[in-house]
CSV table of N, CA and C in Angstrom, one decimal:
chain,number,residue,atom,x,y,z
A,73,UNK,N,0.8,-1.2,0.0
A,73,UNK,CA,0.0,0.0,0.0
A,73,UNK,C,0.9,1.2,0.0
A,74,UNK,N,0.6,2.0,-0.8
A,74,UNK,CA,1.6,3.5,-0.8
A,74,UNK,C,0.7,4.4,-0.2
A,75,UNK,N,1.8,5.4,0.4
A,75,UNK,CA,0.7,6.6,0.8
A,75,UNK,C,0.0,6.2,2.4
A,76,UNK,N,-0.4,5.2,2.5
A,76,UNK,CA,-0.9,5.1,3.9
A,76,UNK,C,-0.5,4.1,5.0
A,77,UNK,N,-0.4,5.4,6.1
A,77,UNK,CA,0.3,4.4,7.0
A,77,UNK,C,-0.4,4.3,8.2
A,78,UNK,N,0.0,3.4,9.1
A,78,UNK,CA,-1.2,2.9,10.4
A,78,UNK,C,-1.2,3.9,10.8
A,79,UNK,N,-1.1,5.2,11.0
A,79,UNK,CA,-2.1,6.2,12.1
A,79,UNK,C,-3.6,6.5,10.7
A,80,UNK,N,-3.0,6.4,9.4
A,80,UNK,CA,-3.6,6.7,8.4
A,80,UNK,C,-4.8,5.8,8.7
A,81,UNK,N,-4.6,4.9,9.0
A,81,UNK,CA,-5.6,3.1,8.6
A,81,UNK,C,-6.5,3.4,9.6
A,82,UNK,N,-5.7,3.7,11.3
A,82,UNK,CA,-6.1,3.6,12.4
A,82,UNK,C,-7.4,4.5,12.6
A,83,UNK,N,-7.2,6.2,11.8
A,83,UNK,CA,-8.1,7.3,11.8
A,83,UNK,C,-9.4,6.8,10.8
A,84,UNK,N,-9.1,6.2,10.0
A,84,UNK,CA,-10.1,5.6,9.0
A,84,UNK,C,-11.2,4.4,10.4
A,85,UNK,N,-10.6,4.0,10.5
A,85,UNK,CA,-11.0,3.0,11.5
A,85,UNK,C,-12.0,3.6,12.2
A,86,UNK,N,-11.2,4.6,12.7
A,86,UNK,CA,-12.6,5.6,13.7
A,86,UNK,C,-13.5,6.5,13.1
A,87,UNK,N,-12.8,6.8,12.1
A,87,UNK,CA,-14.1,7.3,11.5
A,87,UNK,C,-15.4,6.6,11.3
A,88,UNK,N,-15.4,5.3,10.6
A,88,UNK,CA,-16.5,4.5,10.5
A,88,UNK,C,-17.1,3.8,11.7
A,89,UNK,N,-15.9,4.0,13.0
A,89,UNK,CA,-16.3,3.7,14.6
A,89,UNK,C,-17.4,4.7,14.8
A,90,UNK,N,-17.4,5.7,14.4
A,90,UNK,CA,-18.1,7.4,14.8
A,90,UNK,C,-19.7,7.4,13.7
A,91,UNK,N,-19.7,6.6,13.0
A,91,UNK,CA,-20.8,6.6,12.2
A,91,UNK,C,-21.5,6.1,12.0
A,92,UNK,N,-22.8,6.0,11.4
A,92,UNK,CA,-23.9,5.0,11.5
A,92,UNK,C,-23.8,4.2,10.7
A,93,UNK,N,-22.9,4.5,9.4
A,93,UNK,CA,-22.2,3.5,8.0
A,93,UNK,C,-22.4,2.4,8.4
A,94,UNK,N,-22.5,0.9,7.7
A,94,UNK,CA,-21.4,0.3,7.7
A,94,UNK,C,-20.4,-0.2,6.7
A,95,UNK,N,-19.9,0.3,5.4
A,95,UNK,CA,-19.4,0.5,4.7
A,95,UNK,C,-18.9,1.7,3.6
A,96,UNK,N,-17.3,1.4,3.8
A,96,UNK,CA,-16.7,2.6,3.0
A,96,UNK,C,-15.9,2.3,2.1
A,97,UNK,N,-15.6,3.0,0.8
A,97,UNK,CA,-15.3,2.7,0.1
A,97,UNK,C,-13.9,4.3,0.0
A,98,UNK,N,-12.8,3.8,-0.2
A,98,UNK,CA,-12.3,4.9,-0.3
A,98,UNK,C,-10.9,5.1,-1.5
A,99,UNK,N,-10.9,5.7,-2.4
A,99,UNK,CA,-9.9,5.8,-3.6
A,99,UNK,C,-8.7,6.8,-3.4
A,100,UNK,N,-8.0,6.7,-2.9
A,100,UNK,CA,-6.7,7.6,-3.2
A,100,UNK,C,-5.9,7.5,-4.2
A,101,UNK,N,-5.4,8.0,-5.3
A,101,UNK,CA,-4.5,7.9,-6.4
A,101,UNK,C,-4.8,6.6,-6.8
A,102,UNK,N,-3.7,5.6,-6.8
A,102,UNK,CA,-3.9,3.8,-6.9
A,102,UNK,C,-4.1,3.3,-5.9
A,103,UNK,N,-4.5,3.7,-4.1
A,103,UNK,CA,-4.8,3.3,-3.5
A,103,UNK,C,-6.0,3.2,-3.2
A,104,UNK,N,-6.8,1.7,-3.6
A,104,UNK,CA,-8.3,1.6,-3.3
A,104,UNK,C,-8.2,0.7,-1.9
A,105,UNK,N,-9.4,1.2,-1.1
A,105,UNK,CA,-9.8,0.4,0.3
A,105,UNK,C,-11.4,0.8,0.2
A,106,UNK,N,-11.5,-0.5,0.7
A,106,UNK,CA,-13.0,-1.1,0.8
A,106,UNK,C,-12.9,-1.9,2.5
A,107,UNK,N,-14.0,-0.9,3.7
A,107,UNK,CA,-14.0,-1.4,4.4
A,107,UNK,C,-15.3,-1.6,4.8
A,108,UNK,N,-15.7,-2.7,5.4
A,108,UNK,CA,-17.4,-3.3,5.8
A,108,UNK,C,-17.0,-3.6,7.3
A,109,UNK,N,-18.0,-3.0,8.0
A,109,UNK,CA,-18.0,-3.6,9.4
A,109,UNK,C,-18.6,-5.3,9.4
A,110,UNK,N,-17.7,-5.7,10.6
A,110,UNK,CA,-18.1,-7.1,10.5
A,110,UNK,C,-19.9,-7.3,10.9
A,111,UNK,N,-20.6,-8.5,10.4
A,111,UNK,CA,-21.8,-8.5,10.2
A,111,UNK,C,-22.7,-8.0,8.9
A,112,UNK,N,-21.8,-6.8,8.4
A,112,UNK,CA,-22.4,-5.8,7.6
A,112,UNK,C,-22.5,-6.9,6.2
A,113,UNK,N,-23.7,-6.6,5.3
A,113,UNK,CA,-23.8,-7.5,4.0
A,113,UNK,C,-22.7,-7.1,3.0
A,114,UNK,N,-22.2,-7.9,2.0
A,114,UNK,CA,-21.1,-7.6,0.9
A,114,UNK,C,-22.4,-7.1,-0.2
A,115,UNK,N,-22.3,-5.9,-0.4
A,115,UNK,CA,-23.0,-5.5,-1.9
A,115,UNK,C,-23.6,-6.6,-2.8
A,116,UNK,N,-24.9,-6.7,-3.0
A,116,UNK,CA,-25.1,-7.5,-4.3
A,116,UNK,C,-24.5,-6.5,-5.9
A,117,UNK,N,-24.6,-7.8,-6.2
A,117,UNK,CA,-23.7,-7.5,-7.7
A,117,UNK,C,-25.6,-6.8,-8.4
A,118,UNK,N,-24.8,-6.3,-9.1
A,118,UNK,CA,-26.0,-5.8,-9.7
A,118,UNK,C,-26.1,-6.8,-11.2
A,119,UNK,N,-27.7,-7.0,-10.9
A,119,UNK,CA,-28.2,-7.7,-12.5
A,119,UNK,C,-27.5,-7.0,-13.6
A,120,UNK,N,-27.5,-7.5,-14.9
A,120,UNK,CA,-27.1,-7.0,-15.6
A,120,UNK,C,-28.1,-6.9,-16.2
A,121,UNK,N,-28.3,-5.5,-16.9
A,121,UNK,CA,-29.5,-5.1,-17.6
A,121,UNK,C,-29.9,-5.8,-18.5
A,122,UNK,N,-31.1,-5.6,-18.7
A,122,UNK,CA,-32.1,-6.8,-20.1
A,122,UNK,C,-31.3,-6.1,-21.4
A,123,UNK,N,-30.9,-6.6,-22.3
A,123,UNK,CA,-30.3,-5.9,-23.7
A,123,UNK,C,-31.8,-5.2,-24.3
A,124,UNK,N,-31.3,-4.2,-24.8
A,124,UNK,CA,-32.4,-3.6,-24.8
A,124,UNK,C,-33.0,-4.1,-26.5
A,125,UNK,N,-34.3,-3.2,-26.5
A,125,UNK,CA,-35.0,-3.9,-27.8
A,125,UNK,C,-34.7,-3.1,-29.1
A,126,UNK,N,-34.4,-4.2,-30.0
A,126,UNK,CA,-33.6,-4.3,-31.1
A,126,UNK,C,-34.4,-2.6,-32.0
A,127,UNK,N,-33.6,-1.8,-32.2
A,127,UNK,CA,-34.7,-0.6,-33.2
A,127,UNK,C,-35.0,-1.1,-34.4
A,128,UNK,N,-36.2,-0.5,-35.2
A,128,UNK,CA,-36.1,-1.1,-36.4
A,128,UNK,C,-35.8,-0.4,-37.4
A,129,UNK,N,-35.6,1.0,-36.9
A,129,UNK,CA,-34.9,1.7,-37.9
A,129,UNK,C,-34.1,2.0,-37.1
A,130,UNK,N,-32.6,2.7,-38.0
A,130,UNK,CA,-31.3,3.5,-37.0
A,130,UNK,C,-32.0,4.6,-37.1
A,131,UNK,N,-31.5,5.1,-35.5
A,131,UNK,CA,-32.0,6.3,-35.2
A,131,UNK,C,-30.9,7.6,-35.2
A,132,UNK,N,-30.9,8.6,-35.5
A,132,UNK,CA,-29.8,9.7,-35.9
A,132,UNK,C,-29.5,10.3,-34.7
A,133,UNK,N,-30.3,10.0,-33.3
A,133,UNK,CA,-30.2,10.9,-32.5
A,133,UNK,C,-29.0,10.4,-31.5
A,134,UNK,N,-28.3,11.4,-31.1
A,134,UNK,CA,-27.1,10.9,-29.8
A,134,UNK,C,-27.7,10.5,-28.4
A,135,UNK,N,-28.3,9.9,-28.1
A,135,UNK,CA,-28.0,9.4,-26.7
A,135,UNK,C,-27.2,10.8,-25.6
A,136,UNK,N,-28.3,11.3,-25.1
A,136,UNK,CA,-27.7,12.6,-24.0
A,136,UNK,C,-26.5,12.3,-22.8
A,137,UNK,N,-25.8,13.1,-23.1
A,137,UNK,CA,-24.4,12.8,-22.4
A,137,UNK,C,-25.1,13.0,-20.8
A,138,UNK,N,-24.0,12.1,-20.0
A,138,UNK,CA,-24.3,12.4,-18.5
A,138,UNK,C,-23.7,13.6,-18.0
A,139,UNK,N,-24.7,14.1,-17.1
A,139,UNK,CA,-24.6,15.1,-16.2
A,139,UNK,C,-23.9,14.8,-15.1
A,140,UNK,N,-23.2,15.0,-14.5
A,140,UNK,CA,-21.7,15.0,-13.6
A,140,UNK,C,-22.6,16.6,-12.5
A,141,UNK,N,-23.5,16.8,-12.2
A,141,UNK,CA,-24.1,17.9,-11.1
A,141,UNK,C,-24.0,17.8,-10.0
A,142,UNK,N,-23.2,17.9,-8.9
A,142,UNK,CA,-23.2,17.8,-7.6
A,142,UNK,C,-24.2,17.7,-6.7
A,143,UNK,N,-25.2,18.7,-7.4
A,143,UNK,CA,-26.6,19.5,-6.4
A,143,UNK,C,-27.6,18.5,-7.2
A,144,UNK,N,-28.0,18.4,-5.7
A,144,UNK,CA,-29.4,17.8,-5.8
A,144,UNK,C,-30.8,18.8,-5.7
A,145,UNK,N,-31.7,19.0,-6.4
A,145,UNK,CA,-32.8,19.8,-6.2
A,145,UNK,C,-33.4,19.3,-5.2
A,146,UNK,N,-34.0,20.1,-4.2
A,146,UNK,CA,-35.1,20.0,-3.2
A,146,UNK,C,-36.2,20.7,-3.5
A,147,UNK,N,-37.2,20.6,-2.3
A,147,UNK,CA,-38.4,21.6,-1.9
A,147,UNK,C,-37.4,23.1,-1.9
A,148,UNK,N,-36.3,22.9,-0.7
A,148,UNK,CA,-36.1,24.0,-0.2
A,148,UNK,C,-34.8,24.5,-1.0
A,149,UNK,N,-34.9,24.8,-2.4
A,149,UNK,CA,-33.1,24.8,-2.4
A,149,UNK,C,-33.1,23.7,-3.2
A,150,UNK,N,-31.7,23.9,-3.6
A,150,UNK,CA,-30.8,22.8,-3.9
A,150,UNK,C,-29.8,22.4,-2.9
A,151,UNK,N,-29.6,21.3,-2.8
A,151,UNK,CA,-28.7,20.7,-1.4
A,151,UNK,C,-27.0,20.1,-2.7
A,152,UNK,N,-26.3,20.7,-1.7
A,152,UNK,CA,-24.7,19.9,-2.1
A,152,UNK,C,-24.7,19.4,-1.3
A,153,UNK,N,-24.2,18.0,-2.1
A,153,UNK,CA,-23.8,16.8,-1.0
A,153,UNK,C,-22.5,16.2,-0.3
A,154,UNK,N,-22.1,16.2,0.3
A,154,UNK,CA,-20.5,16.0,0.5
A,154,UNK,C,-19.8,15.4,-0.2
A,155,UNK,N,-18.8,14.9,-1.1
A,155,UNK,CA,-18.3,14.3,-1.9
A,155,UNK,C,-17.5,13.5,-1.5
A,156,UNK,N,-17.0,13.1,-0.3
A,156,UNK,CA,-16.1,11.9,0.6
A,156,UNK,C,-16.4,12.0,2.2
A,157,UNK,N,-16.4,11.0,2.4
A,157,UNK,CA,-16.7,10.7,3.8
A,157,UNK,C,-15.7,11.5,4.4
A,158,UNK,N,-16.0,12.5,6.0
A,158,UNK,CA,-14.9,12.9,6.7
A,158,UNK,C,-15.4,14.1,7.6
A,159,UNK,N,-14.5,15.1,8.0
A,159,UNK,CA,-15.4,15.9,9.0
A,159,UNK,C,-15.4,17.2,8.3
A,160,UNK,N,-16.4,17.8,8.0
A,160,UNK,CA,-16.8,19.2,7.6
A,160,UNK,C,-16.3,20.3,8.6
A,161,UNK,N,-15.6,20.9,7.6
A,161,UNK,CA,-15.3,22.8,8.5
A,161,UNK,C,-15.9,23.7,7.4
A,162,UNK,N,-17.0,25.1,8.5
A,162,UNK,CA,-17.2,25.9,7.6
A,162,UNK,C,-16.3,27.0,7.3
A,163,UNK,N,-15.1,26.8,8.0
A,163,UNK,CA,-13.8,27.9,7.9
A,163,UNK,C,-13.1,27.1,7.7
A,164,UNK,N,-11.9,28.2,7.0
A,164,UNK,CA,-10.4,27.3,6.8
A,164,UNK,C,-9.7,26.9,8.5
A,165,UNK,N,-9.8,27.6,9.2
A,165,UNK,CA,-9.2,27.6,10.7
A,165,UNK,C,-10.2,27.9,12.0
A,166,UNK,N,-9.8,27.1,13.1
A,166,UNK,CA,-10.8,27.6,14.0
A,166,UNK,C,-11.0,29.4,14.3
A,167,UNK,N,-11.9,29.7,14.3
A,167,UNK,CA,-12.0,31.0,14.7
A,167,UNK,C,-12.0,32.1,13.4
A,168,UNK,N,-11.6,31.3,12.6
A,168,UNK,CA,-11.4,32.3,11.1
A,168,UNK,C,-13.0,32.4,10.2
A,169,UNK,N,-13.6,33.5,10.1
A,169,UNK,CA,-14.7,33.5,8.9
A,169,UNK,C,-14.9,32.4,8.3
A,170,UNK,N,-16.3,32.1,8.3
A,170,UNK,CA,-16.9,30.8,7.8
A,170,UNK,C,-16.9,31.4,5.8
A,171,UNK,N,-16.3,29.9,5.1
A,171,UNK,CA,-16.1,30.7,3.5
A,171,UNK,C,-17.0,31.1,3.3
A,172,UNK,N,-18.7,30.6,3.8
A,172,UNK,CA,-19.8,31.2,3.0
A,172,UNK,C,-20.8,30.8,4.2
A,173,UNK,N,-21.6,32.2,4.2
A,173,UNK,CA,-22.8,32.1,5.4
A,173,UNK,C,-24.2,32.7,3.9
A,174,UNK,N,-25.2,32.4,5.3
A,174,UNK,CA,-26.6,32.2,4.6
A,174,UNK,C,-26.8,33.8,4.2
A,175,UNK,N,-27.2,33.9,2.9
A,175,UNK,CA,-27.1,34.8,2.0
A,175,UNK,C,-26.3,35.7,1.7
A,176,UNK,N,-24.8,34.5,1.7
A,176,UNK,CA,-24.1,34.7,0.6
A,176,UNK,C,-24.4,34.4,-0.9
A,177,UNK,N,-23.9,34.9,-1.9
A,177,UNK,CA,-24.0,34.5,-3.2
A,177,UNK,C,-22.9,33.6,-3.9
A,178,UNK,N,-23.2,32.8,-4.6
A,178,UNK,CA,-22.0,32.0,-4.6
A,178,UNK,C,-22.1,31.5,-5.9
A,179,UNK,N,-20.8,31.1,-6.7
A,179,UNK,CA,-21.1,30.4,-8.1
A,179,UNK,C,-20.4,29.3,-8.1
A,180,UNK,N,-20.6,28.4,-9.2
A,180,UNK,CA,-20.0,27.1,-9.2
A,180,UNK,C,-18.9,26.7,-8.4
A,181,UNK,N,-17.9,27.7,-8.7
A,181,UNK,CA,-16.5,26.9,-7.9
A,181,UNK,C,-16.1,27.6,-6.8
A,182,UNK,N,-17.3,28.6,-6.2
A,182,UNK,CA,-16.3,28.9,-4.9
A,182,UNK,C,-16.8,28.3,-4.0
A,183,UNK,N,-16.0,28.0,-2.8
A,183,UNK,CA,-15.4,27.3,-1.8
A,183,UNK,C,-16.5,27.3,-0.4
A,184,UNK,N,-17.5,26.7,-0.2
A,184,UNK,CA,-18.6,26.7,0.4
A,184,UNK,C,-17.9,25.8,1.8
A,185,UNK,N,-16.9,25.1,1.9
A,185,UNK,CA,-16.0,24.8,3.1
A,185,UNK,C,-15.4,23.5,2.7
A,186,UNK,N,-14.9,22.7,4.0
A,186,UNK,CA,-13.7,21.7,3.9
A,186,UNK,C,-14.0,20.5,4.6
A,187,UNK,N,-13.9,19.3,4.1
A,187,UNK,CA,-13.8,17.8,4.5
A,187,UNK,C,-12.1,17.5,4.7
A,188,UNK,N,-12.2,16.9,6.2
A,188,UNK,CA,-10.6,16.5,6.6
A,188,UNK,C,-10.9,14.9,6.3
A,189,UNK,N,-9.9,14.4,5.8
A,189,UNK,CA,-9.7,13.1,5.4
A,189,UNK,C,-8.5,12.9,6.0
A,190,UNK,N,-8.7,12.0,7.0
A,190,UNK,CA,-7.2,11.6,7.3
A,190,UNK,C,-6.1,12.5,6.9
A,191,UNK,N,-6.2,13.7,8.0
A,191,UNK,CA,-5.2,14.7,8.0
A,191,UNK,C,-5.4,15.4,6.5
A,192,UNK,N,-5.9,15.4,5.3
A,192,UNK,CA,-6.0,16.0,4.1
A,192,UNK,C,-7.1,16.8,4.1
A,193,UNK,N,-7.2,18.3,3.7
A,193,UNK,CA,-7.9,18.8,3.4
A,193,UNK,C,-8.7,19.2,2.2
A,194,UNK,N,-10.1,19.0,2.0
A,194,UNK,CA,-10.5,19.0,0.9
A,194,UNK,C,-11.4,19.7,0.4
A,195,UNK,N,-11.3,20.9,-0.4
A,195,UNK,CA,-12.4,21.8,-0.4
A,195,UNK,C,-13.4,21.2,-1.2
A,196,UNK,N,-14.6,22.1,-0.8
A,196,UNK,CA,-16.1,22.0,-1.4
A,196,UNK,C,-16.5,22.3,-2.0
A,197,UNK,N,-16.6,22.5,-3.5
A,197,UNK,CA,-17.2,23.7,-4.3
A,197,UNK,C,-19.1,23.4,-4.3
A,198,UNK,N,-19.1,24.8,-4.5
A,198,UNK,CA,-20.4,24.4,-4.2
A,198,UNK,C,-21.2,24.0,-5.3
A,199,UNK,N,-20.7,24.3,-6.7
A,199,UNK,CA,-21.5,23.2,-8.1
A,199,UNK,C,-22.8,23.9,-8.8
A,200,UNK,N,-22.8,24.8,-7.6
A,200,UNK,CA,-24.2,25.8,-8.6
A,200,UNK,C,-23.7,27.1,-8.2
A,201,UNK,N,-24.6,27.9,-8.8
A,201,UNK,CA,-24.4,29.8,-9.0
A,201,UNK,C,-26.0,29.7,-8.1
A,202,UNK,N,-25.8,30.7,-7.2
A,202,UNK,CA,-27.2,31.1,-6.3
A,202,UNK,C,-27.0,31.5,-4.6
A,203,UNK,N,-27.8,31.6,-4.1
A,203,UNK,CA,-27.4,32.2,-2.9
A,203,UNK,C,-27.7,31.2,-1.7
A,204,UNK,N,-26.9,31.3,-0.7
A,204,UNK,CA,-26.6,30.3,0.3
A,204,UNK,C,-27.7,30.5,1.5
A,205,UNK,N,-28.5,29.1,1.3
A,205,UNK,CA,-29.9,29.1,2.3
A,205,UNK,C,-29.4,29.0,3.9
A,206,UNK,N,-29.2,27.7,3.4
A,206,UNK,CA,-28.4,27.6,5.2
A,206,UNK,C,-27.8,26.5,5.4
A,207,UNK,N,-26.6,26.1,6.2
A,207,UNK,CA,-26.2,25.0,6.2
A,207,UNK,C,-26.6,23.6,6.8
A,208,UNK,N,-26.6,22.7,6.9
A,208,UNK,CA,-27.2,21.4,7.1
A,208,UNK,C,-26.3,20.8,7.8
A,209,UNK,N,-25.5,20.4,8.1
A,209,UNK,CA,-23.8,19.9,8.4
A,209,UNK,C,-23.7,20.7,9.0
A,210,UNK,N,-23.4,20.5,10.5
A,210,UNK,CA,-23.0,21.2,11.6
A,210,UNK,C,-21.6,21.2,11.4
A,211,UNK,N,-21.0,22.3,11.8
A,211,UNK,CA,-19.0,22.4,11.6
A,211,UNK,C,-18.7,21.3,12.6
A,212,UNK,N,-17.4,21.0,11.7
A,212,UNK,CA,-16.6,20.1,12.6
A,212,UNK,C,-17.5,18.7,13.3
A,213,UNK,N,-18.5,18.3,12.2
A,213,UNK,CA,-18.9,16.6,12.3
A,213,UNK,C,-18.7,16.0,11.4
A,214,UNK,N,-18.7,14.8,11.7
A,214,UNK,CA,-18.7,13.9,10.8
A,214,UNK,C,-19.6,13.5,9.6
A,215,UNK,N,-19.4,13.9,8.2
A,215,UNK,CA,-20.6,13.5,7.0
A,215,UNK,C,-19.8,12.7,6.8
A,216,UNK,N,-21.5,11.6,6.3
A,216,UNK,CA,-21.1,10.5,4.6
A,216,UNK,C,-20.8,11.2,3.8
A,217,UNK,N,-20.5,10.3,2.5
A,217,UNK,CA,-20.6,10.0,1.0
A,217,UNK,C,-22.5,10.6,1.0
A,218,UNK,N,-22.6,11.9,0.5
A,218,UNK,CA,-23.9,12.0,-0.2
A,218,UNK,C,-24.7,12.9,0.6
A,219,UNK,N,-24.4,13.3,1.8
A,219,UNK,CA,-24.5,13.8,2.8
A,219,UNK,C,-24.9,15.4,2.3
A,220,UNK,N,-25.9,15.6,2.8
A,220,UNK,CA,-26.3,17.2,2.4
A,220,UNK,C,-25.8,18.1,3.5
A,221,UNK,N,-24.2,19.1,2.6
A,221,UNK,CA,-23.6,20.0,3.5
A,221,UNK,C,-24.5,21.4,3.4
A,222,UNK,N,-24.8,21.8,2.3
A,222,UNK,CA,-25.5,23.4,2.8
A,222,UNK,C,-27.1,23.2,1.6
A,223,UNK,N,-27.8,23.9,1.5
A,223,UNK,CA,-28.6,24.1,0.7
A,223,UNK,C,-28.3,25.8,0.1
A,224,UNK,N,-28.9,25.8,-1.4
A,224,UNK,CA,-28.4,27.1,-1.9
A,224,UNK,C,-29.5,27.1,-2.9
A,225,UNK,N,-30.4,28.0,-2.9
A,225,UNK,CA,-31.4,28.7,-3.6
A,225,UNK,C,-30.5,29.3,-5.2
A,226,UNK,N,-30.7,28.4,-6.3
A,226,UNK,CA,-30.1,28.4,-7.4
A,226,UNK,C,-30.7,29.7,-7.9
A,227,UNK,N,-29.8,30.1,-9.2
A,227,UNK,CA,-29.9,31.6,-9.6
A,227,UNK,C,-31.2,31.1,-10.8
């Protein structure tokens, strides 16, 4: 394994000690880890889809590219969801200005706050243009994978 060493494994360990999870899945560079609490089920494989039905004529149209969107629409807003398991800060440092409070304005790539991953910091972009509802993720806890960090009323 490169890159990670037992305080690294150890912190991971507690993270998923600290959470309601029971499974994480985590990719660093060439470093993949897949961990399941014991008891916890192994993923079913997923079916493989029915082949679909034969056209009878060819059709000219392209097949719509995927959307890669961070934000999920809601009732209230659009919610960003955390993009790796780990602890949310709404400031770079304790005591320092939170990057973005409720009705700020914000566009795609600025910096709505920070997931710590085993000592690595990782910012948050927030993925849409609009103004910032309110946050969901209390500073300094622990989110999943998918986890809704702020909601933001899209432009």
């Amino acid at each position: 394994m490169s890159g990670l060493t037992r305080s690294d494994i150890d912190d991971i360990l507690r993270l998923i000690d600290a959470s309601d999870f029971d499974e994480l899945k985590l990719e660093m560079g060439d470093t993949k880890i897949e961990l399941r609490r014991r008891g916890a089920a192994a993923p079913q494989a997923q079916p493989a889809p029915a082949p679909a039905p034969q056209a009878t004529q060819p059709t000219l149209e392209k097949p719509p590219a995927p959307v890669q969107a961070p934000v999920v629409a809601s009732g209230g807003g659009s919610e960003v969801p955390a993009p790796l398991l780990g602890t949310f800060y709404h400031a770079p440092k304790p005591g320092a200005d939170p990057f973005v409070k409720p009705g700020d304005r914000v566009n795609p790539e600025t910096v709505i706050g920070i997931i710590e991953v085993m000592k690595l910091m990782n910012s948050v972009e927030a993925g849409i243009a609009g103004t910032v509802i309110d946050f969901v993720a209390p500073n300094g806890e622990l989110v999943e994978h998918g986890q809704t960090l702020i909601r933001i009323q899209p432009d």
